[in-house]
Amino acid sequence: MTRLTITVPDDLASLIREAGGENVSAWAARQLRDALVREEARMVAEYERTHGDPDWDAERESMA
C-alpha cells in the first residue's frame, strides 16, 4: 500500500471528512477509483464512436 499526501482547502477537507466517516482513506480510494473508471469508460465510448465499425452489430446479429 502506498501513502499519498494531498493538500486541499479547509472547506473541502471538512466535506471529505464528513463524507468519509471513520475511514477517509478508504472513502477517498473508492472515489478516486470510481473517477478513473468513469474516465476510462468515457474514453472507450469516444474511441468506439470515432473508430468503431457501425456494421459490426448488424453482422453479429445476423449470425445469431
Coordinates of N, CA and C in Angstrom, one line a residue:
M1 N 0.9 -1.2 0.0 CA 0.0 0.0 0.0 C 0.9 1.2 0.0
T2 N 0.5 2.2 -0.8 CA 1.3 3.5 -0.9 C 0.5 4.6 -0.2
R3 N 1.3 5.4 0.5 CA 0.7 6.5 1.2 C 0.8 7.8 0.3
L4 N -0.3 8.5 0.1 CA -0.3 9.7 -0.6 C -0.7 10.9 0.3
T5 N -0.1 12.0 0.2 CA -0.5 13.1 1.0 C -1.0 14.2 0.0
I6 N -2.2 14.7 0.2 CA -2.7 15.8 -0.6 C -3.0 17.0 0.2
T7 N -3.0 18.1 -0.4 CA -3.4 19.4 0.2 C -4.7 19.9 -0.4
V8 N -5.7 20.2 0.4 CA -6.9 20.7 -0.1 C -7.4 21.9 0.8
P9 N -8.2 22.8 0.3 CA -8.7 23.9 1.1 C -9.4 23.3 2.3
D10 N -9.4 24.1 3.4 CA -10.1 23.7 4.6 C -11.5 23.3 4.4
D11 N -12.3 24.1 3.7 CA -13.7 23.7 3.5 C -13.9 22.4 2.8
L12 N -13.0 22.1 1.8 CA -13.1 20.8 1.1 C -12.7 19.7 2.1
A13 N -11.7 19.9 2.9 CA -11.2 18.9 3.8 C -12.4 18.6 4.8
S14 N -13.1 19.5 5.2 CA -14.3 19.3 6.1 C -15.3 18.4 5.4
L15 N -15.6 18.7 4.2 CA -16.6 17.9 3.4 C -16.1 16.5 3.2
I16 N -14.8 16.3 3.0 CA -14.2 15.0 2.8 C -14.3 14.2 4.1
R17 N -14.0 14.8 5.2 CA -14.0 14.1 6.5 C -15.5 13.7 6.8
E18 N -16.4 14.6 6.5 CA -17.8 14.3 6.8 C -18.3 13.2 5.9
A19 N -17.9 13.2 4.6 CA -18.4 12.1 3.7 C -17.7 10.8 4.0
G20 N -16.4 10.9 4.4 CA -15.6 9.7 4.6 C -15.9 8.9 5.9
G21 N -16.5 9.6 6.8 CA -16.8 9.0 8.1 C -15.5 8.5 8.8
E22 N -15.5 7.3 9.3 CA -14.4 6.9 10.1 C -13.2 6.5 9.3
N23 N -13.3 6.2 8.0 CA -12.2 5.8 7.2 C -12.1 6.6 6.0
V24 N -11.6 7.8 6.1 CA -11.4 8.7 5.0 C -10.6 8.1 3.9
S25 N -9.5 7.4 4.3 CA -8.6 6.8 3.2 C -9.4 5.8 2.3
A26 N -10.2 5.0 2.9 CA -11.0 4.0 2.1 C -12.0 4.7 1.3
W27 N -12.6 5.7 1.8 CA -13.6 6.5 1.1 C -13.0 7.2 -0.1
A28 N -11.8 7.9 0.1 CA -11.1 8.6 -0.9 C -10.6 7.6 -2.0
A29 N -10.1 6.4 -1.6 CA -9.7 5.4 -2.6 C -10.8 5.0 -3.5
R30 N -12.0 4.8 -2.9 CA -13.2 4.4 -3.7 C -13.6 5.5 -4.7
Q31 N -13.6 6.7 -4.2 CA -14.0 7.9 -5.0 C -13.0 8.1 -6.2
L32 N -11.7 7.9 -5.9 CA -10.7 8.1 -7.0 C -10.8 7.0 -8.0
R33 N -10.9 5.7 -7.5 CA -11.0 4.6 -8.4 C -12.3 4.7 -9.3
D34 N -13.4 5.1 -8.7 CA -14.6 5.3 -9.5 C -14.4 6.4 -10.5
A35 N -13.7 7.5 -10.2 CA -13.5 8.6 -11.1 C -12.6 8.1 -12.3
L36 N -11.6 7.3 -12.0 CA -10.7 6.7 -13.0 C -11.5 5.8 -14.0
V37 N -12.4 5.0 -13.4 CA -13.2 4.0 -14.2 C -14.1 4.8 -15.1
R38 N -14.8 5.9 -14.6 CA -15.7 6.7 -15.4 C -14.9 7.3 -16.5
E39 N -13.7 7.8 -16.3 CA -12.9 8.5 -17.3 C -12.5 7.5 -18.4
E40 N -12.1 6.3 -17.9 CA -11.8 5.2 -18.9 C -13.0 4.8 -19.8
A41 N -14.1 4.7 -19.1 CA -15.3 4.4 -19.9 C -15.7 5.4 -20.9
R42 N -15.5 6.7 -20.5 CA -15.8 7.8 -21.4 C -14.8 7.8 -22.6
M43 N -13.5 7.5 -22.3 CA -12.5 7.4 -23.4 C -12.8 6.2 -24.4
V44 N -13.2 5.1 -23.8 CA -13.6 3.9 -24.7 C -14.8 4.2 -25.5
A45 N -15.8 4.9 -24.9 CA -17.0 5.2 -25.7 C -16.6 6.2 -26.8
E46 N -15.8 7.2 -26.5 CA -15.4 8.1 -27.6 C -14.6 7.4 -28.7
Y47 N -13.7 6.5 -28.3 CA -13.0 5.7 -29.3 C -13.9 4.9 -30.2
E48 N -14.9 4.2 -29.6 CA -15.8 3.5 -30.3 C -16.6 4.3 -31.3
R49 N -17.0 5.5 -30.8 CA -17.8 6.4 -31.6 C -17.0 6.9 -32.8
T50 N -15.7 7.1 -32.7 CA -14.9 7.7 -33.8 C -14.2 6.6 -34.6
H51 N -14.0 5.4 -34.0 CA -13.3 4.4 -34.8 C -14.0 3.0 -34.9
G52 N -15.2 3.0 -34.3 CA -16.0 1.7 -34.4 C -16.5 1.4 -35.8
D53 N -16.8 0.1 -36.0 CA -17.4 -0.3 -37.2 C -18.9 -0.4 -37.0
P54 N -19.7 0.6 -37.7 CA -21.1 0.6 -37.5 C -21.9 -0.6 -38.0
D55 N -21.2 -1.4 -38.8 CA -21.9 -2.6 -39.4 C -21.6 -3.8 -38.5
W56 N -20.8 -3.7 -37.5 CA -20.4 -4.9 -36.7 C -21.6 -5.5 -36.0
D57 N -22.4 -4.6 -35.3 CA -23.5 -5.2 -34.6 C -24.5 -5.9 -35.5
A58 N -24.8 -5.3 -36.6 CA -25.7 -5.9 -37.6 C -25.2 -7.2 -38.1
E59 N -23.9 -7.3 -38.4 CA -23.3 -8.5 -38.9 C -23.4 -9.6 -37.8
R60 N -23.1 -9.2 -36.6 CA -23.1 -10.1 -35.4 C -24.5 -10.7 -35.2
E61 N -25.5 -9.8 -35.3 CA -26.9 -10.2 -35.0 C -27.3 -11.2 -36.2
S62 N -26.9 -11.0 -37.4 CA -27.3 -11.8 -38.5 C -26.7 -13.2 -38.4
M63 N -25.6 -13.4 -37.6 CA -25.0 -14.7 -37.4 C -25.6 -15.5 -36.3
A64 N -26.5 -14.8 -35.5 CA -27.0 -15.5 -34.3 C -28.2 -16.4 -34.7

